[in-house]
GROMACS .gro file of C-alpha atoms in nm:
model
  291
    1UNK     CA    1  11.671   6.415  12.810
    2UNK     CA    2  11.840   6.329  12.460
    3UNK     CA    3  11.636   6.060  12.394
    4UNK     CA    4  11.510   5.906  12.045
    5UNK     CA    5  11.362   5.592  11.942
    6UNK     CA    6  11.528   5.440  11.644
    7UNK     CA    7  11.201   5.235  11.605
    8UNK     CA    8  10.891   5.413  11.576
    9UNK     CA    9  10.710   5.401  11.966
   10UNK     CA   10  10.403   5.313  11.819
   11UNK     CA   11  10.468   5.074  11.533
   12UNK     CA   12  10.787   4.896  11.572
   13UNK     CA   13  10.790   4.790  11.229
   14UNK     CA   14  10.891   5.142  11.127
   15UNK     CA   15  11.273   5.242  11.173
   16UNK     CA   16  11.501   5.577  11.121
   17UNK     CA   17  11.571   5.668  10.787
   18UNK     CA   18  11.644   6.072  10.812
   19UNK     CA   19  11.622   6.373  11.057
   20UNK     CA   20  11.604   6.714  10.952
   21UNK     CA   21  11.533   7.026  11.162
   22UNK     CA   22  11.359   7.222  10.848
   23UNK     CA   23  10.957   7.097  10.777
   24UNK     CA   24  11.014   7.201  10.454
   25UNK     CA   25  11.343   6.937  10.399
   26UNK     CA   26  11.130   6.646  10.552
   27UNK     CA   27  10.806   6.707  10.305
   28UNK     CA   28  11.079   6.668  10.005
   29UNK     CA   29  11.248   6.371  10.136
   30UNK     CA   30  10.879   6.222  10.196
   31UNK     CA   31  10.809   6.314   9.829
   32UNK     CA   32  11.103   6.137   9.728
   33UNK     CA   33  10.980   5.766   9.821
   34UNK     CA   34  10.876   5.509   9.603
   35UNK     CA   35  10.549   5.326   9.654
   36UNK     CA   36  10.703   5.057   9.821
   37UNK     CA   37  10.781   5.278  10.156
   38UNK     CA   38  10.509   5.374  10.448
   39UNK     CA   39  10.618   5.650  10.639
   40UNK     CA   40  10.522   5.824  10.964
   41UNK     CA   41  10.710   6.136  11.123
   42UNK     CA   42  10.799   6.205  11.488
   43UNK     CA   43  10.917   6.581  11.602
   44UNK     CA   44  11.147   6.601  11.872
   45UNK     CA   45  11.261   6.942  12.038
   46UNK     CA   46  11.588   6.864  12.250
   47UNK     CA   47  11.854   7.156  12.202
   48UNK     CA   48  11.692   7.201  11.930
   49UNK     CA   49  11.348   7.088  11.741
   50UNK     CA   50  11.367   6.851  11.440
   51UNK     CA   51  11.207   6.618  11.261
   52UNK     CA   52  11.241   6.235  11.216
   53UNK     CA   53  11.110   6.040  10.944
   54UNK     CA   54  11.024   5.661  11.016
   55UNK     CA   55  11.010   5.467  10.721
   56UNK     CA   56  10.863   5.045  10.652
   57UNK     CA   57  10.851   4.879  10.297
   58UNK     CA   58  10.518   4.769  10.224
   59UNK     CA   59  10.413   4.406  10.163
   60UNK     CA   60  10.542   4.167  10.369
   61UNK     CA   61  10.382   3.847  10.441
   62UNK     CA   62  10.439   3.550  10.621
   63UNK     CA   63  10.792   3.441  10.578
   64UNK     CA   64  10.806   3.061  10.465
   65UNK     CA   65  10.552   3.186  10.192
   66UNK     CA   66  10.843   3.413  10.006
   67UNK     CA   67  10.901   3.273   9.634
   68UNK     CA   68  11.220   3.264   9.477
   69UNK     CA   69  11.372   3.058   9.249
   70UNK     CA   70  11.630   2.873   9.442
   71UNK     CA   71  11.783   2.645   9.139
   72UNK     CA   72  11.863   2.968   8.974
   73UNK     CA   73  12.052   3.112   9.230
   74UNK     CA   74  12.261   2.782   9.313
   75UNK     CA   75  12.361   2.753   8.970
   76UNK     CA   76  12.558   3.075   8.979
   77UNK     CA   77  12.769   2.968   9.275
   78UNK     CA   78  13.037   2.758   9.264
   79UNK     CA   79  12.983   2.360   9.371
   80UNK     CA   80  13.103   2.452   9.790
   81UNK     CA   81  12.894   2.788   9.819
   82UNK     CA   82  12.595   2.631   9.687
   83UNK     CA   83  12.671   2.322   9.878
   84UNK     CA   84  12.666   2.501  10.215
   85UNK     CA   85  12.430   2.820  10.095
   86UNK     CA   86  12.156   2.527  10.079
   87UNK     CA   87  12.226   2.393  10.447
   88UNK     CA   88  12.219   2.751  10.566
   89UNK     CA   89  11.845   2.764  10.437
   90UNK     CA   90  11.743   2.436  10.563
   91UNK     CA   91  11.900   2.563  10.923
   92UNK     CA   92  11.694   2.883  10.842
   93UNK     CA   93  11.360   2.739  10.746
   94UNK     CA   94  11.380   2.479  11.116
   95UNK     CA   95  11.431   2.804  11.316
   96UNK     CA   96  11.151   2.998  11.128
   97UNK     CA   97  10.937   2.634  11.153
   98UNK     CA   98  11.041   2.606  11.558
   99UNK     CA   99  10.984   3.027  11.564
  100UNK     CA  100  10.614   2.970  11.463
  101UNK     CA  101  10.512   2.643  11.690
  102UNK     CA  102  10.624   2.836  11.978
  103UNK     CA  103  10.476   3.187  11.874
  104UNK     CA  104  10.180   3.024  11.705
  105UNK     CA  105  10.237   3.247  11.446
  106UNK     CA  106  10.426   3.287  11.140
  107UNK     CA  107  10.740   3.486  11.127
  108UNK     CA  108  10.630   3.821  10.891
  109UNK     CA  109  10.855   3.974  10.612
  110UNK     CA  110  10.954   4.340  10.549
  111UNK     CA  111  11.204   4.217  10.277
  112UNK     CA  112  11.306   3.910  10.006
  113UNK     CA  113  11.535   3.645  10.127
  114UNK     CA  114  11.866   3.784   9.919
  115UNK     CA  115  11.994   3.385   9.815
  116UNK     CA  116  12.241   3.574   9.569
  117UNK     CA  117  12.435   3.763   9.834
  118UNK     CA  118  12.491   3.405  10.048
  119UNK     CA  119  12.784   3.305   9.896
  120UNK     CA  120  12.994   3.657   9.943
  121UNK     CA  121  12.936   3.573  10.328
  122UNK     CA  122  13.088   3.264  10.220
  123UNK     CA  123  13.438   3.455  10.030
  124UNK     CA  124  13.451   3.698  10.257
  125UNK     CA  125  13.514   3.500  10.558
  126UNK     CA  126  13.876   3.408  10.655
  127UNK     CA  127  13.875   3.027  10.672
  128UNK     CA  128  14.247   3.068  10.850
  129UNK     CA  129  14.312   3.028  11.214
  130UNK     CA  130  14.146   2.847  11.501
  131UNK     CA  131  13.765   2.666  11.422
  132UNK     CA  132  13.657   2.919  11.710
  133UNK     CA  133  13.728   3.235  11.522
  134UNK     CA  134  13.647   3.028  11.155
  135UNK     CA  135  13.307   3.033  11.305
  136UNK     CA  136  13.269   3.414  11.453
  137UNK     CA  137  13.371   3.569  11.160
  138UNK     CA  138  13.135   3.297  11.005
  139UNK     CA  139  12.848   3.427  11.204
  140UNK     CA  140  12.912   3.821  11.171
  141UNK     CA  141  12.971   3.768  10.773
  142UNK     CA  142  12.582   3.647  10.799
  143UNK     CA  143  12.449   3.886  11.015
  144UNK     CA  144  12.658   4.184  10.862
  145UNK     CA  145  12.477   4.061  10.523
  146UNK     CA  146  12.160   4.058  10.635
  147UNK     CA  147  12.017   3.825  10.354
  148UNK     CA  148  11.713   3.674  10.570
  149UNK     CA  149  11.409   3.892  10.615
  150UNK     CA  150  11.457   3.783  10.990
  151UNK     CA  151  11.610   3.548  11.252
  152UNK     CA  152  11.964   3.647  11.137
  153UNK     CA  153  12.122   3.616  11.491
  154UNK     CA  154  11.927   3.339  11.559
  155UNK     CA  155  12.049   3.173  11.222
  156UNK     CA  156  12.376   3.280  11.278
  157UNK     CA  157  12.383   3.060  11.606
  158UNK     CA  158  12.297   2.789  11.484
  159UNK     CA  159  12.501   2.813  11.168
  160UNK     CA  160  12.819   2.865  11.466
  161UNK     CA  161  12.700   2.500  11.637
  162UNK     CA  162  12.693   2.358  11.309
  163UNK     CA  163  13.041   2.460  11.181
  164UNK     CA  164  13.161   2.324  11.515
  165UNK     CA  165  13.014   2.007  11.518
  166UNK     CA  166  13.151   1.899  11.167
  167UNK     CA  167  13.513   1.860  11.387
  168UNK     CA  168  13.343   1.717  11.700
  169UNK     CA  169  13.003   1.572  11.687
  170UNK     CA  170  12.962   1.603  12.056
  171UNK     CA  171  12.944   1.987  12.009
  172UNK     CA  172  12.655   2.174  12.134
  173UNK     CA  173  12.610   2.534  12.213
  174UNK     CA  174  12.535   2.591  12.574
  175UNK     CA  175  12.085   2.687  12.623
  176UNK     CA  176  12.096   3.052  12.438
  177UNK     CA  177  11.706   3.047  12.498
  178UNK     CA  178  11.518   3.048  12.794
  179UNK     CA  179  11.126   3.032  12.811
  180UNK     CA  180  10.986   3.347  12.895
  181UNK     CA  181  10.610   3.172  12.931
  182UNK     CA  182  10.443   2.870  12.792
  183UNK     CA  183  10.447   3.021  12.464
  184UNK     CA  184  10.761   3.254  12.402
  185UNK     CA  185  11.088   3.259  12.431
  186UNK     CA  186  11.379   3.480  12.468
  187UNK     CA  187  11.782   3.488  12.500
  188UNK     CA  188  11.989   3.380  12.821
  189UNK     CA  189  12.116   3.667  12.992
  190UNK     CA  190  12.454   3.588  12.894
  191UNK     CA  191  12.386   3.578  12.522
  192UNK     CA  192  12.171   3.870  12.535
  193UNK     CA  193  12.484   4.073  12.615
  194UNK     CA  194  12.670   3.988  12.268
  195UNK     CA  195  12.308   3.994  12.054
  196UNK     CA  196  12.243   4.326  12.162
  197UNK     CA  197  12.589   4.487  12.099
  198UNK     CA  198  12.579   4.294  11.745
  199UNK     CA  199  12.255   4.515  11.699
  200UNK     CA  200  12.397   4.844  11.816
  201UNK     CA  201  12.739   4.830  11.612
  202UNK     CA  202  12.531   4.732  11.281
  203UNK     CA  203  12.308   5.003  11.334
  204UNK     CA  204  12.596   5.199  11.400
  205UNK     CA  205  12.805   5.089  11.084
  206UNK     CA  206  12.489   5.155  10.899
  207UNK     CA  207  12.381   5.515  10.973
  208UNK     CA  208  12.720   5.709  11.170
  209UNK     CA  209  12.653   6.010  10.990
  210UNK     CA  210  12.303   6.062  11.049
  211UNK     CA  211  12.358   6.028  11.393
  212UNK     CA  212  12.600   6.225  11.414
  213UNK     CA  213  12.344   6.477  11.336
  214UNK     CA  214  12.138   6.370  11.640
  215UNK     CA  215  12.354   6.448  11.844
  216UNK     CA  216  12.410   6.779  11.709
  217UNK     CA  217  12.023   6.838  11.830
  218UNK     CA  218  12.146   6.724  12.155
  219UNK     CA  219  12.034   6.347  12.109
  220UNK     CA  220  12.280   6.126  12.369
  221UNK     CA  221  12.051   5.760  12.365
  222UNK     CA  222  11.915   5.576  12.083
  223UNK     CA  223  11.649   5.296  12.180
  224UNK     CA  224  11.607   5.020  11.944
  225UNK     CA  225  11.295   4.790  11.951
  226UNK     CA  226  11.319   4.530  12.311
  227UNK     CA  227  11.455   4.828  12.492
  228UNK     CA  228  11.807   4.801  12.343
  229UNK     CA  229  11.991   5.158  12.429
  230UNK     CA  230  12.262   5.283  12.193
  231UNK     CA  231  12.475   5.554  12.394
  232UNK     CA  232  12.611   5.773  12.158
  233UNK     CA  233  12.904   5.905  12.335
  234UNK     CA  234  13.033   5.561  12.309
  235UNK     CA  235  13.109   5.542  11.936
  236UNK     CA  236  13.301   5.741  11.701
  237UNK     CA  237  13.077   5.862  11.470
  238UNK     CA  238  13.279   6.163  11.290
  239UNK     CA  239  13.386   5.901  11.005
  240UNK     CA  240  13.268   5.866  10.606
  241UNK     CA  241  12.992   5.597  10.570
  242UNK     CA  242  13.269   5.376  10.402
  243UNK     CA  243  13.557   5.418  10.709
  244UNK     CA  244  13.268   5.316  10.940
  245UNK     CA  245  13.176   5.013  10.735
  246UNK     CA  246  13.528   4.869  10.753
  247UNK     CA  247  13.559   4.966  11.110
  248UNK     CA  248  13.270   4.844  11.260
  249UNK     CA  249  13.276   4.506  11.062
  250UNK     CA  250  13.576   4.445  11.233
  251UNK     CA  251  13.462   4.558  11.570
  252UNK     CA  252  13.113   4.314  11.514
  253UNK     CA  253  13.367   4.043  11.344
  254UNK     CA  254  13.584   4.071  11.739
  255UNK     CA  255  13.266   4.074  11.930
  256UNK     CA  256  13.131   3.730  11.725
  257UNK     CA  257  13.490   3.548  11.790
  258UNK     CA  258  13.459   3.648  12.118
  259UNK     CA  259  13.109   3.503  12.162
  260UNK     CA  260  13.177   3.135  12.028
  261UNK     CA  261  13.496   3.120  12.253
  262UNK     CA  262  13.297   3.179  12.502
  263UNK     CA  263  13.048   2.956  12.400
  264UNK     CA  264  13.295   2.645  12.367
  265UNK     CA  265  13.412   2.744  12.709
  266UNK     CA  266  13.024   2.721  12.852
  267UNK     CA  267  12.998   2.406  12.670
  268UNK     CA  268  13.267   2.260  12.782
  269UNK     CA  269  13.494   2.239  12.471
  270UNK     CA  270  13.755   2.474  12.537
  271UNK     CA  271  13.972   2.279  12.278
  272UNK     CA  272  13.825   2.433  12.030
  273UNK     CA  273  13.979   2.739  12.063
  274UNK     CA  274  14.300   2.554  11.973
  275UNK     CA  275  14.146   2.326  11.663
  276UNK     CA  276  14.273   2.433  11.342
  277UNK     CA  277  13.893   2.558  11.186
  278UNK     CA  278  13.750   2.343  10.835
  279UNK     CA  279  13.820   2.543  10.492
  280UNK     CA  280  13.517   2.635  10.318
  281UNK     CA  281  13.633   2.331  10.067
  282UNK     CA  282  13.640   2.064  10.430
  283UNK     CA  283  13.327   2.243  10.538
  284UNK     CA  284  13.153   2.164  10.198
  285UNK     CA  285  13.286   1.809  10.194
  286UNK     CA  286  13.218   1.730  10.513
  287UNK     CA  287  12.830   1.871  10.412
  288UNK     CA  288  12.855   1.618  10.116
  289UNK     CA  289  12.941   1.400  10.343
  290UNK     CA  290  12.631   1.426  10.602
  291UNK     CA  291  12.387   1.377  10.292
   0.00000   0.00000   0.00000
């Protein structure tokens, strides 16, 4: 009892956009789409009966076939944000390429890679402090962002190894894959843990008050797409949209710093946790440097 999907059961492209116990409320919010949005509506009677609209933007298409005009984009940032914005793509583009040899297919869209937003992940992170929590906040900046139509975690990984191994070139993040069957693959156990709480505090940060809502109808569980439960008795949710922003930014920043220490220790770098981190200018240079 008290359960909802937050991805539609039968298309998991489609996700939770608003809830509504009056038909009449949910035809007018339908109404109110543009073009661009596919819908499909689910009622639920828990404590009450309501209504949940599942929306998906329309289009799509295979990832590494989005066009955008990169040299446009870098020529707004300044000479470090481009410098790393255009390593973060190539890092991007080998997971999507690896993604598709081992799926044998490619990695589809529901949205524009957002180039211009890159380089606030970039000013918004704290370059302070040990190069274990440089890198967390690193990662959650690029997840919280959300600029790549998909492999965000994934991306931010990789983009965590990469940070690290610009102050010790022996770094390498312990196996955060293991192959499920000759031809997919899926996180360690241990990893899995972090990923999936990443994925329940953004959805979380993003939409507090309509699940608050919820669980007005008596909704208590949440399940995300790969069977990922969000209790709602476990987060405050009785917050404006912009209190729940800040606080669960800094909640996803914690879990991320917690992650690559624990990383490092897995790896067998525990030093790392003591290394002063790179400043976005070292990290740039030492970029410039690679190339």
């Amino acid at each position: 009892m008290g359960h909802v999907y937050y991805h539609h059961p039968g298309d998991k492209q489609f996700s939770l956009d608003f809830v509504h116990p009056d038909p009449d409320e949910i035809v007018s919010q339908i109404v109110g789409y543009g073009d661009d949005v596919a819908v499909k509506v689910q009622k639920y009677d828990i404590d009450e009966a309501f209504y949940v609209i599942y929306t998906s933007r329309v289009g799509g298409g295979p990832v590494q076939e989005i066009d955008f005009d990169l040299n446009e984009s870098l020529s707004k940032m300044s000479a470090d944000n481009s410098t790393i914005v255009v390593r973060l793509l190539e890092i991007y583009r080998a997971l999507l390429a690896q993604n598709e040899k081992e799926e044998g297919t490619p990695v589809e869209a529901y949205k524009n890679i957002d180039v211009d937003v890159l380089p606030d992940v970039l000013d918004r992170t704290s370059w302070e402090g040990p190069a274990t929590d440089v890198a967390g906040r690193l990662a959650s900046n690029l997840i919280l962002k959300h600029a790549l139509p998909n492999a965000n975690h994934r991306t931010a990984v990789a983009l965590i190894q990469f940070y690290l191994r610009r102050l010790n070139s022996n770094f390498a993040m312990p196996e955060t894959s293991v192959e499920t069957d000759p031809e997919s693959y899926d996180w360690r156990e241990w990893v899995n843990e972090y990923i999936n709480e990443s994925k329940r505090l953004l959805t979380v940060r993003r939409k507090n008050v309509l699940f608050k809502h919820l669980v007005r109808f008596g909704v208590r569980t949440l399940e995300r797409k790969h069977a990922v439960e969000i209790d709602l008795t476990e987060y405050e949710l009785d917050m404006y949209p912009s209190e729940a922003k800040i606080v669960y930014a800094e909640k996803h920043e914690d879990l991320w710093v917690t992650f690559v220490e624990e990383a490092v220790e897995r790896a067998g770098f525990p030093e790392l946790k003591e290394t002063p981190g790179l400043s976005k200018a070292e990290f740039a240079e030492k970029i410039r440097d690679i190339d």
